[in-house]
CSV table of C-alpha atoms in Angstrom, one decimal:
chain,number,residue,atom,x,y,z
A,1,MET,CA,-48.1,-45.1,-16.8
A,2,LYS,CA,-46.6,-42.5,-19.1
A,3,ILE,CA,-42.7,-42.8,-20.7
A,4,GLU,CA,-41.4,-39.6,-22.4
A,5,GLN,CA,-37.9,-39.9,-24.6
A,6,LEU,CA,-37.1,-35.8,-24.5
A,7,TYR,CA,-33.6,-36.5,-27.3
A,8,THR,CA,-31.4,-33.6,-27.8
A,9,SER,CA,-29.6,-34.1,-30.7
A,10,CYS,CA,-27.3,-32.4,-31.0
A,11,LEU,CA,-25.7,-33.7,-27.6
A,12,ALA,CA,-27.4,-37.5,-28.9
A,13,GLN,CA,-29.1,-38.0,-24.7
A,14,GLY,CA,-32.2,-38.4,-24.0
A,15,ALA,CA,-33.4,-37.4,-20.9
A,16,TYR,CA,-36.8,-39.8,-19.7
A,17,TYR,CA,-39.3,-38.7,-18.5
A,18,ILE,CA,-41.7,-41.3,-16.1
A,19,GLU,CA,-44.6,-40.9,-14.0
A,20,SER,CA,-48.0,-42.4,-12.6
A,21,ASN,CA,-50.6,-41.3,-10.7
A,22,GLY,CA,-49.0,-38.0,-9.8
A,23,GLU,CA,-45.7,-39.2,-9.1
A,24,VAL,CA,-42.5,-38.5,-11.4
A,25,ALA,CA,-39.2,-39.8,-12.4
A,26,ILE,CA,-36.8,-38.0,-14.7
A,27,ILE,CA,-33.9,-40.0,-15.9
A,28,ASP,CA,-30.3,-38.2,-16.6
A,29,PRO,CA,-32.4,-34.5,-17.1
A,30,LEU,CA,-29.5,-31.9,-18.8
A,31,ARG,CA,-28.5,-28.7,-17.4
A,32,GLU,CA,-32.0,-26.7,-18.6
A,33,THR,CA,-34.7,-28.3,-15.8
A,34,GLN,CA,-37.7,-25.6,-16.3
A,35,ALA,CA,-39.0,-27.6,-19.0
A,36,TYR,CA,-39.1,-30.9,-16.7
A,37,ILE,CA,-40.6,-29.2,-13.6
A,38,GLU,CA,-43.0,-27.7,-16.6
A,39,LYS,CA,-43.6,-29.9,-17.2
A,40,ALA,CA,-45.4,-32.4,-13.7
A,41,GLN,CA,-47.1,-29.4,-13.4
A,42,ASN,CA,-49.2,-29.3,-16.0
A,43,ASN,CA,-49.9,-33.1,-15.2
A,44,ASN,CA,-51.3,-31.7,-11.7
A,45,SER,CA,-47.7,-33.7,-11.1
A,46,LYS,CA,-44.7,-33.9,-8.8
A,47,ILE,CA,-40.5,-34.9,-9.4
A,48,LYS,CA,-40.4,-37.9,-6.5
A,49,TYR,CA,-36.4,-38.9,-8.2
A,50,ILE,CA,-34.2,-37.9,-10.7
A,51,PHE,CA,-32.6,-40.2,-11.2
A,52,GLU,CA,-28.2,-40.8,-12.7
A,53,THR,CA,-28.1,-43.3,-14.6
A,54,HIS,CA,-23.7,-43.1,-13.5
A,55,PHE,CA,-21.2,-39.4,-13.8
A,56,HIS,CA,-21.8,-38.9,-16.7
A,57,ALA,CA,-18.7,-36.9,-18.8
A,58,ASP,CA,-20.1,-35.5,-21.7
A,59,PHE,CA,-22.9,-33.7,-20.1
A,60,VAL,CA,-23.3,-32.0,-17.8
A,61,SER,CA,-26.3,-33.3,-16.1
A,62,GLY,CA,-29.5,-31.0,-14.4
A,63,HIS,CA,-29.7,-33.4,-11.4
A,64,VAL,CA,-28.3,-31.1,-8.4
A,65,ASP,CA,-30.3,-27.7,-9.8
A,66,LEU,CA,-33.2,-30.1,-10.4
A,67,ALA,CA,-32.9,-31.2,-6.4
A,68,LYS,CA,-32.9,-27.4,-4.9
A,69,LYS,CA,-35.8,-26.7,-7.7
A,70,THR,CA,-38.3,-30.0,-7.2
A,71,GLY,CA,-37.2,-31.2,-2.8
A,72,ALA,CA,-36.4,-34.4,-5.4
A,73,THR,CA,-34.1,-37.1,-4.0
A,74,ILE,CA,-31.2,-37.9,-6.5
A,75,ILE,CA,-30.1,-41.6,-6.9
A,76,TYR,CA,-27.5,-43.0,-8.2
A,77,GLY,CA,-25.6,-46.4,-8.7
A,78,PRO,CA,-23.6,-48.4,-5.9
A,79,GLY,CA,-19.7,-47.0,-4.7
A,80,ALA,CA,-21.4,-43.2,-6.2
A,81,GLU,CA,-19.8,-40.6,-3.7
A,82,THR,CA,-21.1,-37.2,-4.3
A,83,THR,CA,-20.2,-33.4,-2.2
A,84,TYR,CA,-24.9,-33.1,-2.8
A,85,ASP,CA,-27.2,-34.9,-1.0
A,86,SER,CA,-27.4,-38.0,-2.8
A,87,HIS,CA,-29.0,-41.8,-1.9
A,88,ILE,CA,-26.8,-44.8,-3.1
A,89,ALA,CA,-28.9,-47.2,-4.3
A,90,LYS,CA,-27.8,-51.0,-3.4
A,91,ASP,CA,-28.4,-53.8,-6.1
A,92,ASN,CA,-31.6,-54.4,-7.1
A,93,GLU,CA,-32.9,-51.8,-4.5
A,94,ILE,CA,-36.4,-51.1,-5.1
A,95,PHE,CA,-37.9,-47.4,-6.0
A,96,GLN,CA,-41.9,-46.6,-6.1
A,97,LEU,CA,-42.8,-44.1,-8.8
A,98,GLY,CA,-47.2,-44.0,-7.6
A,99,ASN,CA,-48.2,-47.4,-9.4
A,100,ILE,CA,-45.4,-48.5,-10.5
A,101,THR,CA,-41.7,-49.3,-9.3
A,102,ILE,CA,-38.2,-48.7,-10.3
A,103,LYS,CA,-35.8,-51.6,-9.9
A,104,ALA,CA,-31.5,-50.4,-9.7
A,105,LEU,CA,-29.8,-53.3,-11.7
A,106,HIS,CA,-26.1,-52.2,-10.8
A,107,THR,CA,-24.4,-52.3,-14.4
A,108,PRO,CA,-20.7,-52.0,-14.0
A,109,GLY,CA,-18.2,-51.3,-17.1
A,110,HIS,CA,-19.3,-48.0,-19.0
A,111,THR,CA,-17.8,-46.9,-14.6
A,112,LEU,CA,-17.8,-48.3,-11.6
A,113,GLU,CA,-21.1,-46.1,-10.6
A,114,SER,CA,-23.4,-47.4,-14.2
A,115,THR,CA,-26.7,-48.5,-13.4
A,116,THR,CA,-29.6,-49.7,-15.6
A,117,TYR,CA,-32.7,-48.8,-13.5
A,118,LEU,CA,-35.3,-51.9,-14.1
A,119,LEU,CA,-39.2,-50.5,-14.3
A,120,ILE,CA,-42.0,-52.9,-13.3
A,121,ASP,CA,-45.4,-51.5,-14.5
A,122,GLU,CA,-48.4,-52.0,-12.0
A,123,ASN,CA,-48.9,-55.6,-13.5
A,124,GLY,CA,-45.4,-56.8,-11.7
A,125,ARG,CA,-43.9,-56.8,-15.5
A,126,ASN,CA,-40.2,-56.3,-16.9
A,127,HIS,CA,-41.5,-53.0,-19.4
A,128,ALA,CA,-38.4,-51.2,-19.9
A,129,ILE,CA,-35.0,-50.7,-18.4
A,130,PHE,CA,-32.8,-47.2,-19.0
A,131,SER,CA,-29.5,-48.4,-19.9
A,132,GLY,CA,-28.2,-45.5,-19.6
A,133,ASP,CA,-24.2,-46.5,-21.1
A,134,THR,CA,-24.3,-50.0,-20.3
A,135,LEU,CA,-26.0,-50.7,-23.6
A,136,PHE,CA,-26.5,-48.6,-26.3
A,137,LEU,CA,-28.9,-49.6,-29.6
A,138,GLY,CA,-26.1,-51.7,-31.7
A,139,ASP,CA,-23.2,-50.9,-29.3
A,140,VAL,CA,-21.7,-50.8,-25.0
A,141,GLY,CA,-20.7,-47.2,-23.4
A,142,ARG,CA,-16.3,-47.2,-24.1
A,143,PRO,CA,-14.9,-48.9,-20.6
A,144,ASP,CA,-12.5,-46.5,-20.4
A,145,LEU,CA,-13.5,-43.0,-18.6
A,146,ALA,CA,-13.4,-43.9,-14.4
A,147,ILE,CA,-12.5,-41.6,-12.8
A,148,LYS,CA,-9.1,-41.6,-10.8
A,149,SER,CA,-9.2,-45.3,-10.9
A,150,ASP,CA,-6.9,-48.1,-10.7
A,151,LEU,CA,-8.3,-49.8,-12.4
A,152,THR,CA,-7.6,-50.5,-16.6
A,153,LYS,CA,-9.7,-50.2,-19.5
A,154,GLU,CA,-9.6,-53.8,-19.9
A,155,ASP,CA,-10.1,-54.9,-16.5
A,156,LEU,CA,-14.1,-52.7,-17.2
A,157,ALA,CA,-14.6,-53.7,-20.6
A,158,ALA,CA,-15.1,-57.4,-18.6
A,159,MET,CA,-16.9,-56.1,-15.8
A,160,LEU,CA,-19.4,-54.5,-19.3
A,161,PHE,CA,-19.2,-58.6,-20.2
A,162,ASP,CA,-20.4,-60.0,-17.0
A,163,SER,CA,-23.2,-56.9,-15.9
A,164,LEU,CA,-24.7,-57.6,-20.0
A,165,ARG,CA,-24.5,-61.1,-18.9
A,166,ASN,CA,-25.8,-60.8,-16.0
A,167,LYS,CA,-28.0,-58.4,-16.0
A,168,ILE,CA,-29.5,-57.4,-18.9
A,169,MET,CA,-29.3,-60.1,-21.2
A,170,PRO,CA,-31.5,-62.3,-18.8
A,171,LEU,CA,-34.1,-59.8,-19.4
A,172,ALA,CA,-37.7,-61.0,-22.0
A,173,ASP,CA,-36.8,-60.5,-25.7
A,174,ASP,CA,-39.6,-57.8,-25.6
A,175,VAL,CA,-38.2,-55.9,-22.8
A,176,ILE,CA,-37.8,-51.7,-24.2
A,177,VAL,CA,-34.8,-50.5,-23.8
A,178,TYR,CA,-34.2,-47.0,-24.0
A,179,PRO,CA,-30.5,-45.7,-24.1
A,180,ALA,CA,-28.8,-41.8,-22.9
A,181,HIS,CA,-27.6,-41.8,-26.2
A,182,GLY,CA,-27.8,-42.8,-29.8
A,183,ALA,CA,-25.3,-42.1,-32.4
A,184,GLY,CA,-22.7,-38.8,-33.4
A,185,SER,CA,-21.9,-39.4,-29.2
A,186,ALA,CA,-18.9,-40.4,-28.5
A,187,CYS,CA,-19.5,-41.6,-26.4
A,188,GLY,CA,-19.1,-45.5,-27.9
A,189,LYS,CA,-17.7,-46.6,-31.7
A,190,ASN,CA,-21.1,-46.7,-33.0
A,191,LEU,CA,-24.1,-46.4,-31.8
A,192,SER,CA,-27.7,-46.7,-33.9
A,193,LYS,CA,-29.6,-44.2,-35.4
A,194,GLU,CA,-32.5,-46.1,-33.4
A,195,THR,CA,-33.3,-44.3,-30.1
A,196,VAL,CA,-35.1,-47.2,-29.1
A,197,GLY,CA,-35.5,-50.0,-28.7
A,198,THR,CA,-35.6,-54.0,-27.9
A,199,ILE,CA,-33.7,-56.3,-25.6
A,200,GLY,CA,-34.5,-59.1,-28.5
A,201,ASP,CA,-33.9,-56.9,-31.1
A,202,GLN,CA,-30.4,-56.4,-29.8
A,203,LYS,CA,-29.8,-60.0,-28.2
A,204,LYS,CA,-29.4,-60.7,-32.5
A,205,THR,CA,-27.9,-57.3,-34.0
A,206,ASN,CA,-25.8,-56.1,-31.3
A,207,TYR,CA,-22.6,-57.8,-31.1
A,208,ALA,CA,-22.0,-56.9,-27.8
A,209,LEU,CA,-24.6,-59.6,-27.2
A,210,ARG,CA,-23.8,-62.2,-28.5
A,211,ALA,CA,-24.0,-65.3,-27.7
A,212,ASP,CA,-21.8,-67.2,-28.2
A,213,MET,CA,-19.6,-64.8,-27.2
A,214,THR,CA,-16.3,-65.4,-25.2
A,215,LYS,CA,-15.1,-63.2,-22.4
A,216,GLU,CA,-11.4,-62.8,-24.2
A,217,GLU,CA,-13.2,-62.2,-27.9
A,218,PHE,CA,-16.2,-58.8,-26.1
A,219,VAL,CA,-13.0,-57.3,-24.1
A,220,LYS,CA,-10.8,-57.4,-27.2
A,221,GLU,CA,-13.6,-56.5,-29.4
A,222,VAL,CA,-15.4,-53.4,-27.8
A,223,LEU,CA,-12.0,-52.0,-26.9
A,224,ASP,CA,-10.8,-52.4,-30.9
A,225,GLY,CA,-10.7,-48.8,-33.0
A,226,ILE,CA,-11.6,-46.5,-29.6
A,227,ALA,CA,-10.7,-43.2,-29.4
A,228,PRO,CA,-9.7,-41.3,-26.9
A,229,PRO,CA,-11.8,-40.1,-24.7
A,230,PRO,CA,-12.9,-35.8,-26.1
A,231,GLN,CA,-10.6,-33.6,-23.5
A,232,TYR,CA,-13.1,-32.6,-21.7
A,233,PHE,CA,-15.1,-35.7,-20.5
A,234,ALA,CA,-13.5,-36.1,-17.5
A,235,LYS,CA,-14.1,-31.7,-16.1
A,236,ASN,CA,-17.6,-32.7,-17.1
A,237,ALA,CA,-17.6,-36.0,-15.7
A,238,MET,CA,-16.0,-33.7,-12.0
A,239,LEU,CA,-18.8,-31.3,-12.7
A,240,ASN,CA,-21.5,-33.4,-12.1
A,241,LYS,CA,-19.7,-35.5,-8.7
A,242,LEU,CA,-19.3,-32.6,-7.6
A,243,GLY,CA,-21.7,-29.8,-8.3
A,244,TYR,CA,-21.4,-26.6,-10.3
A,245,ASP,CA,-22.9,-23.4,-9.7
A,246,ALA,CA,-27.1,-23.1,-10.7
A,247,PHE,CA,-28.0,-23.2,-14.7
A,248,GLU,CA,-29.7,-19.8,-14.1
A,249,THR,CA,-26.9,-17.7,-12.9
A,250,VAL,CA,-24.8,-18.5,-16.1
A,251,LEU,CA,-27.3,-17.5,-18.7
A,252,ASN,CA,-28.3,-14.4,-16.6
A,253,THR,CA,-24.1,-13.3,-16.5
A,254,GLY,CA,-23.6,-14.6,-20.2
A,255,ASN,CA,-27.4,-13.8,-21.8
A,256,ILE,CA,-24.8,-10.0,-21.4
A,257,PRO,CA,-25.8,-7.4,-24.7
A,258,LEU,CA,-22.5,-5.6,-25.8
A,259,ASN,CA,-22.3,-2.8,-28.1
A,260,PRO,CA,-19.5,-3.2,-29.7
A,261,ASP,CA,-16.4,-1.0,-27.9
A,262,ASP,CA,-17.5,-2.7,-24.5
A,263,PHE,CA,-17.2,-6.3,-26.4
A,264,GLU,CA,-13.5,-5.5,-27.9
A,265,GLY,CA,-12.6,-4.4,-24.6
A,266,ILE,CA,-13.7,-6.8,-22.5
A,267,ALA,CA,-11.9,-9.3,-25.4
A,268,ASN,CA,-9.1,-7.3,-24.3
A,269,HIS,CA,-8.4,-7.4,-20.9
A,270,GLU,CA,-10.2,-10.6,-20.0
A,271,GLU,CA,-8.7,-11.8,-23.0
A,272,ALA,CA,-11.8,-14.0,-24.4
A,273,LEU,CA,-12.1,-16.3,-27.0
A,274,VAL,CA,-14.4,-15.0,-29.5
A,275,LEU,CA,-16.4,-17.8,-30.4
A,276,ASP,CA,-18.6,-17.4,-33.8
A,277,VAL,CA,-21.4,-19.3,-33.4
A,278,ARG,CA,-23.6,-18.2,-36.9
A,279,PRO,CA,-23.4,-20.5,-40.1
A,280,GLN,CA,-19.8,-20.9,-41.3
A,281,SER,CA,-21.0,-19.0,-44.9
A,282,ASP,CA,-21.2,-15.9,-42.7
A,283,TYR,CA,-18.3,-16.8,-41.5
A,284,ILE,CA,-16.4,-17.2,-44.2
A,285,LYS,CA,-18.1,-13.5,-45.7
A,286,GLY,CA,-16.7,-11.8,-42.4
A,287,HIS,CA,-15.5,-12.2,-39.3
A,288,ILE,CA,-13.5,-10.4,-35.6
A,289,PRO,CA,-10.2,-11.3,-36.2
A,290,ASN,CA,-9.0,-14.2,-34.3
A,291,SER,CA,-12.4,-15.2,-33.9
A,292,ILE,CA,-12.5,-19.6,-34.5
A,293,PHE,CA,-15.5,-20.9,-35.5
A,294,ILE,CA,-18.1,-23.2,-34.1
A,295,GLY,CA,-21.6,-23.3,-35.7
A,296,LEU,CA,-24.8,-23.8,-33.0
A,297,ASN,CA,-26.1,-26.2,-37.0
A,298,GLY,CA,-23.8,-27.9,-36.5
A,299,GLY,CA,-22.3,-30.9,-33.6
A,300,PHE,CA,-21.8,-27.2,-31.4
A,301,ALA,CA,-21.8,-28.0,-27.9
A,302,PRO,CA,-19.2,-31.4,-28.5
A,303,TRP,CA,-17.5,-29.9,-30.5
A,304,VAL,CA,-16.7,-27.1,-27.9
A,305,GLY,CA,-15.8,-29.4,-25.3
A,306,ALA,CA,-13.1,-31.3,-27.7
A,307,LEU,CA,-11.9,-28.3,-29.1
A,308,ILE,CA,-11.7,-25.4,-25.9
A,309,THR,CA,-9.6,-27.3,-23.9
A,310,ASP,CA,-9.4,-24.9,-20.3
A,311,ILE,CA,-13.7,-25.5,-19.3
A,312,LYS,CA,-13.3,-21.7,-17.4
A,313,GLN,CA,-11.6,-19.9,-21.0
A,314,PRO,CA,-13.8,-15.8,-21.3
A,315,ILE,CA,-16.2,-16.5,-24.2
A,316,LEU,CA,-17.7,-13.8,-25.8
A,317,LEU,CA,-20.8,-14.4,-28.6
A,318,VAL,CA,-21.1,-13.7,-32.2
A,319,VAL,CA,-24.1,-15.4,-32.8
A,320,PRO,CA,-26.9,-15.2,-35.3
A,321,GLU,CA,-30.2,-12.3,-34.5
A,322,GLY,CA,-31.5,-14.5,-31.9
A,323,LYS,CA,-29.7,-17.2,-30.5
A,324,SER,CA,-27.9,-16.1,-28.0
A,325,GLU,CA,-29.5,-17.7,-25.2
A,326,GLU,CA,-29.6,-21.2,-26.7
A,327,ALA,CA,-25.3,-20.7,-27.2
A,328,VAL,CA,-25.6,-19.5,-23.9
A,329,THR,CA,-27.7,-23.0,-22.8
A,330,ARG,CA,-25.9,-24.9,-24.9
A,331,LEU,CA,-22.4,-24.3,-24.2
A,332,SER,CA,-23.5,-24.8,-20.0
A,333,ARG,CA,-24.4,-28.2,-21.0
A,334,VAL,CA,-21.4,-29.3,-21.4
A,335,GLY,CA,-19.8,-27.1,-18.4
A,336,TYR,CA,-18.6,-24.4,-20.6
A,337,ASP,CA,-19.8,-21.4,-17.4
A,338,ASN,CA,-18.0,-18.9,-18.3
A,339,THR,CA,-20.2,-16.7,-21.4
A,340,LEU,CA,-19.4,-13.1,-20.1
A,341,GLY,CA,-22.0,-11.5,-23.2
A,342,TYR,CA,-22.2,-11.2,-26.9
A,343,LEU,CA,-22.4,-9.1,-29.7
A,344,LYS,CA,-25.4,-6.4,-30.2
A,345,GLY,CA,-26.2,-6.2,-34.3
A,346,GLY,CA,-24.2,-8.4,-35.1
A,347,ILE,CA,-21.5,-8.3,-37.0
A,348,ASP,CA,-22.6,-5.8,-38.8
A,349,ALA,CA,-22.2,-3.4,-36.0
A,350,TRP,CA,-19.1,-4.0,-35.6
A,351,LYS,CA,-18.5,-2.9,-39.6
A,352,ILE,CA,-20.4,-0.5,-38.8
A,353,ALA,CA,-18.4,0.8,-35.8
A,354,GLY,CA,-15.6,0.8,-38.8
A,355,LYS,CA,-13.7,-2.5,-36.4
A,356,ASP,CA,-11.4,-5.1,-38.3
A,357,ILE,CA,-13.2,-7.6,-40.5
A,358,SER,CA,-11.0,-11.0,-42.0
A,359,THR,CA,-12.4,-13.1,-44.3
A,360,LEU,CA,-12.0,-16.7,-45.7
A,361,GLU,CA,-11.4,-17.8,-48.4
A,362,SER,CA,-13.6,-20.5,-50.3
A,363,ILE,CA,-13.5,-22.5,-53.6
A,364,SER,CA,-16.0,-25.4,-54.9
A,365,ALA,CA,-14.8,-28.9,-55.5
A,366,GLU,CA,-15.1,-28.0,-58.8
A,367,THR,CA,-12.2,-24.9,-58.9
A,368,PHE,CA,-10.1,-26.9,-55.9
A,369,ALA,CA,-10.3,-30.1,-58.4
A,370,THR,CA,-8.1,-27.0,-61.4
A,371,ARG,CA,-6.4,-25.6,-59.1
A,372,VAL,CA,-4.9,-29.5,-57.2
A,373,LYS,CA,-4.5,-30.8,-61.5
A,374,ASN,CA,-2.1,-27.5,-62.1
A,375,GLY,CA,0.2,-28.0,-59.4
A,376,ASP,CA,1.6,-29.4,-56.2
A,377,ILE,CA,-1.2,-27.6,-53.2
A,378,ASN,CA,-0.5,-28.4,-48.9
A,379,ILE,CA,-4.6,-30.4,-49.0
A,380,LEU,CA,-5.6,-30.8,-45.6
A,381,ASP,CA,-7.9,-34.6,-44.6
A,382,VAL,CA,-9.4,-33.1,-40.8
A,383,ARG,CA,-11.9,-35.3,-41.3
A,384,LYS,CA,-12.0,-38.8,-38.2
A,385,ASP,CA,-9.9,-41.3,-39.0
A,386,GLY,CA,-12.4,-44.0,-40.5
A,387,GLU,CA,-13.3,-41.9,-42.3
A,388,TYR,CA,-10.1,-40.7,-44.0
A,389,ASN,CA,-9.7,-44.7,-43.9
A,390,SER,CA,-12.4,-45.3,-46.1
A,391,MET,CA,-11.5,-43.5,-48.7
A,392,HIS,CA,-9.2,-39.6,-49.3
A,393,LEU,CA,-7.7,-38.1,-51.7
A,394,GLU,CA,-4.2,-38.8,-52.7
A,395,ASN,CA,-0.7,-37.0,-51.5
A,396,ALA,CA,-3.5,-35.5,-48.2
A,397,GLN,CA,-2.2,-34.7,-45.4
A,398,HIS,CA,-4.1,-35.8,-42.4
A,399,PHE,CA,-5.3,-35.2,-39.0
A,400,ALA,CA,-8.9,-35.2,-37.4
A,401,LEU,CA,-9.7,-31.7,-37.0
A,402,ASP,CA,-10.6,-33.9,-33.1
A,403,PHE,CA,-7.5,-33.6,-32.3
A,404,ILE,CA,-5.8,-30.5,-34.0
A,405,ASN,CA,-4.2,-29.0,-31.1
A,406,ASP,CA,-2.0,-32.4,-30.4
A,407,ASN,CA,-1.4,-31.4,-34.5
A,408,MET,CA,-0.6,-28.4,-34.7
A,409,SER,CA,3.6,-29.4,-34.7
A,410,GLU,CA,2.4,-31.6,-38.6
A,411,VAL,CA,1.0,-28.0,-40.0
A,412,THR,CA,3.7,-24.9,-40.2
A,413,LYS,CA,3.2,-20.7,-40.7
A,414,ASP,CA,5.1,-20.1,-44.7
A,415,LYS,CA,2.8,-23.5,-46.7
A,416,ALA,CA,-0.3,-22.6,-48.1
A,417,TYR,CA,-3.7,-25.4,-47.1
A,418,HIS,CA,-6.4,-26.6,-48.6
A,419,ILE,CA,-9.0,-27.3,-46.1
A,420,HIS,CA,-11.4,-30.8,-47.3
A,421,CYS,CA,-13.8,-32.3,-44.3
A,422,ALA,CA,-17.3,-34.6,-45.6
A,423,GLY,CA,-19.2,-32.0,-45.7
A,424,GLY,CA,-17.7,-27.9,-45.2
A,425,TYR,CA,-17.8,-27.5,-40.8
A,426,ARG,CA,-15.5,-29.0,-39.4
A,427,SER,CA,-12.8,-27.6,-41.6
A,428,VAL,CA,-13.9,-24.1,-41.5
A,429,ILE,CA,-13.5,-25.3,-38.4
A,430,ALA,CA,-9.8,-26.2,-38.2
A,431,ALA,CA,-9.6,-23.0,-40.7
A,432,SER,CA,-11.2,-21.1,-38.3
A,433,ILE,CA,-8.1,-22.4,-34.8
A,434,LEU,CA,-5.2,-22.3,-37.7
A,435,LYS,CA,-5.7,-19.0,-38.5
A,436,ALA,CA,-6.0,-17.8,-34.4
A,437,ARG,CA,-3.2,-19.2,-34.2
A,438,GLY,CA,-1.8,-17.5,-37.0
A,439,PHE,CA,-1.9,-19.8,-40.8
A,440,HIS,CA,-3.1,-17.1,-43.3
A,441,ASN,CA,-2.8,-18.8,-46.1
A,442,LEU,CA,-5.5,-20.9,-46.2
A,443,VAL,CA,-8.6,-22.2,-48.3
A,444,ASP,CA,-11.2,-24.0,-47.2
A,445,ILE,CA,-12.4,-26.3,-49.9
A,446,ALA,CA,-16.7,-25.5,-50.0
A,447,GLY,CA,-19.3,-29.2,-50.0
A,448,GLY,CA,-15.6,-31.3,-48.1
A,449,PHE,CA,-15.4,-34.5,-49.8
A,450,GLY,CA,-18.7,-35.3,-50.9
A,451,ALA,CA,-18.5,-32.6,-53.2
A,452,ILE,CA,-15.0,-33.6,-54.2
A,453,LYS,CA,-15.4,-37.4,-54.4
A,454,LYS,CA,-17.7,-35.6,-57.6
A,455,THR,CA,-14.4,-34.3,-59.5
A,456,ASP,CA,-12.3,-36.5,-61.4
A,457,LEU,CA,-9.3,-36.1,-58.8
A,458,PRO,CA,-7.5,-40.0,-57.5
A,459,THR,CA,-8.4,-41.2,-54.7
A,460,LYS,CA,-7.6,-43.9,-52.0
A,461,ASP,CA,-10.5,-46.4,-51.1
A,462,PHE,CA,-10.0,-48.4,-48.3
A,463,VAL,CA,-8.1,-52.7,-48.1
A,464,CYS,CA,-8.5,-54.8,-45.5
A,465,PRO,CA,-5.5,-56.0,-43.8
A,466,SER,CA,-6.7,-59.2,-44.9
A,467,THR,CA,-6.7,-59.1,-47.6
A,468,LEU,CA,-3.2,-58.0,-48.7
């Protein structure tokens, strides 16, 4: 028996390769599937099953493509409905894989069809669970993502409580937990950085598995502090439910080099968004006017999904040398399949062609501190609510980058804004969006709040309401 976790940091997502006696199961595969096929071929094995723990909202799964290429059966939990061929498992249904078995445990709560897969080894012993978004390390899945359901988030949270108590917590403490996500995912609140654990450890450390917790307490705690889901979640879930274009088709149409004139012509004709995915330092030095920055060196795909509201938006790319295929691939992972090409030769080719270049002013935290002391300036903090509440500058205006599209009325074009995040990535994203919408008096604070804290500017710390 072989179990391999295939973890993708950008999505904080874990897919799984399971092999026994020449047969393979893939759990929650990524959009690009060739790696799974090659891994099985190299081991002289055949992919038999594709297990989906639920209709994923935060990424587009590779299940449809993988099934077409291998003939493997797609398996969902009870209640799932798809427009493509799939096997809808019954609760406790057994699937034979070589010398091992995999049992479907229906665990609704995160979504109605959510299912945990229990791996039983050659000796009939419960070995591991693949818990999807039902159980994370340190947390559980958010219960507010059900598609087309009349159930409330409180109803789903109550279901999740029962699923955990009746299906997962009775398992032995040494059963391994393989979750679908780790820290950084928006599918939960406080996920651990660890990506493999045990039932016993989770009973000790996970607030949601406290033995003395009532259902009412669980519902209150699991819903407390959940931010609204990113806007693309429902769209990705529907793609996973209904199907999508083949990944190779998306790659072939998106990974096309374009000279500056063609690039500019397509941008104008197709009303394409120019997405600059280079490091933020390169974007700051020079970029195409009205382009949006979301760098590959950060949480690229989730930020694209959170900020580009039209999943069918035509996109043109400005990429570092040799990174065009990676950019198209990572866009496709969250369902942005309408990439039309990339700028051949990058920004240098654009400059040589004599086309306009824009820049972004970026200053050090020390220079920023001097400006704050010398005059009344507008400070815009685009960190998440929890970061801002923990500690922030006095007199700073705040809204999270995640919801900049909902907060445009809070900023005005006749003001100058000094923008910061925690480290400098998100502030440049925010500045690029504002620049594209006609805000021209913008200054980025290099190093973000991490650098600002080292100055002597006054800050406000979090005060627990219970101590007031």
